[in-house]
Coordinates of C-alpha atoms in Angstrom, one line a residue:
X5 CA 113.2 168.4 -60.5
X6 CA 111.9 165.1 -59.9
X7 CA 109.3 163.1 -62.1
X8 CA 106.7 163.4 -59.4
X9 CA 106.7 166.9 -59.3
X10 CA 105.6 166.6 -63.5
X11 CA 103.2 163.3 -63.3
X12 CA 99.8 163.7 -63.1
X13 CA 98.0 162.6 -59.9
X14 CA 95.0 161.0 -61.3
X15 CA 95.0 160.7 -65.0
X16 CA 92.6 159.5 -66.9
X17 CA 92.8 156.3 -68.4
X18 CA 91.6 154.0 -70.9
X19 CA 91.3 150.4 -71.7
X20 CA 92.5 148.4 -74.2
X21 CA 88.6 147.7 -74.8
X22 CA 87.5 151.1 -75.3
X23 CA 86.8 151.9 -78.9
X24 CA 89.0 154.8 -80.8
X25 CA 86.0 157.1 -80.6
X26 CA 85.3 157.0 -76.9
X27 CA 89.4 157.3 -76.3
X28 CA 89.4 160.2 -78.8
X29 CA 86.2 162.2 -77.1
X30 CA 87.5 161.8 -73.7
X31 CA 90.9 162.9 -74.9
X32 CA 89.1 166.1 -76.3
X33 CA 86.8 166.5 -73.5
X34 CA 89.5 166.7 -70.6
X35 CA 92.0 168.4 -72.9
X36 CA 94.6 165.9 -72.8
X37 CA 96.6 164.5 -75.8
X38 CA 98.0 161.3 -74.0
X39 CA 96.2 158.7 -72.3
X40 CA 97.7 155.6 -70.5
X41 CA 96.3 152.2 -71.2
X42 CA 95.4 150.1 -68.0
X43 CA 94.7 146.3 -68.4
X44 CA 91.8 145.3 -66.1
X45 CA 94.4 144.4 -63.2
X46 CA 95.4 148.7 -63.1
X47 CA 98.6 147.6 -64.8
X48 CA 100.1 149.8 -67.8
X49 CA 100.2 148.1 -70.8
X50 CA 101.3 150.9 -73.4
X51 CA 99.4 154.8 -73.9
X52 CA 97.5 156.1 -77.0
X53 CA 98.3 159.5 -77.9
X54 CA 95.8 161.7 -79.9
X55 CA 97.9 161.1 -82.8
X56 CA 98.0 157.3 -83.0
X57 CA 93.8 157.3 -82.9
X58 CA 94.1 159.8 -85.7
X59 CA 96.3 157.6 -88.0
X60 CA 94.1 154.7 -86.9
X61 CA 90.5 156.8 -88.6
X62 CA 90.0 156.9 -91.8
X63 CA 91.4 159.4 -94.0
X64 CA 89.3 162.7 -95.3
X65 CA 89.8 161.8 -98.7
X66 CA 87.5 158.6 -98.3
X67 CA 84.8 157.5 -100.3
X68 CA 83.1 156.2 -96.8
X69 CA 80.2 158.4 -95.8
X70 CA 80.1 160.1 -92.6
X71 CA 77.5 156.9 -90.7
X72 CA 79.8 154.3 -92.4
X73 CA 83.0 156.2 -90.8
X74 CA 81.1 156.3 -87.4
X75 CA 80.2 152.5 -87.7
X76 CA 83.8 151.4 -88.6
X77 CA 85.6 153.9 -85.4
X78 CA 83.0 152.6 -83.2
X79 CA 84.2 149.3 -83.6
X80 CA 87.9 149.7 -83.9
X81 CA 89.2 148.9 -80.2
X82 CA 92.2 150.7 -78.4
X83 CA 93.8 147.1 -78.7
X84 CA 93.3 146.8 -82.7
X85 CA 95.8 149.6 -83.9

């Protein structure tokens, strides 16, 4: 088996720009738990996995309300964690 017979033709992609709760809706939204992380040149420079933006949010157990999580994740950029 070779490695293009696993890759993915077109995946989608994020940039190092996009905030954590763009990355983690578009994750959900095509069903995907990886997503590589293209500079603006189209070169790789790392991939975010569901899991990273996870540890990146704020835990449950918080004393943040749910508009002051919103504002924090809708600043913390792809880059940041």
């Amino acid at each position: 088996m070779l490695v293009k017979d696993r890759m993915t033709a077109n995946p989608i992609t994020v940039t190092p720009d996009t905030v954590v709760s763009e990355a983690l809706s578009t994750m959900r939204q095509h069903n995907v738990r990886r997503m590589p992380v293209l500079n603006r040149k189209g070169h790789l420079v790392g991939i975010i996995s569901e899991k990273d933006l996870l540890y990146a949010s704020p835990s449950p157990a918080t004393s943040l309300n749910v508009y002051e999580i919103g504002y924090l994740l809708s600043k913390l950029k792809i880059n940041e964690i």
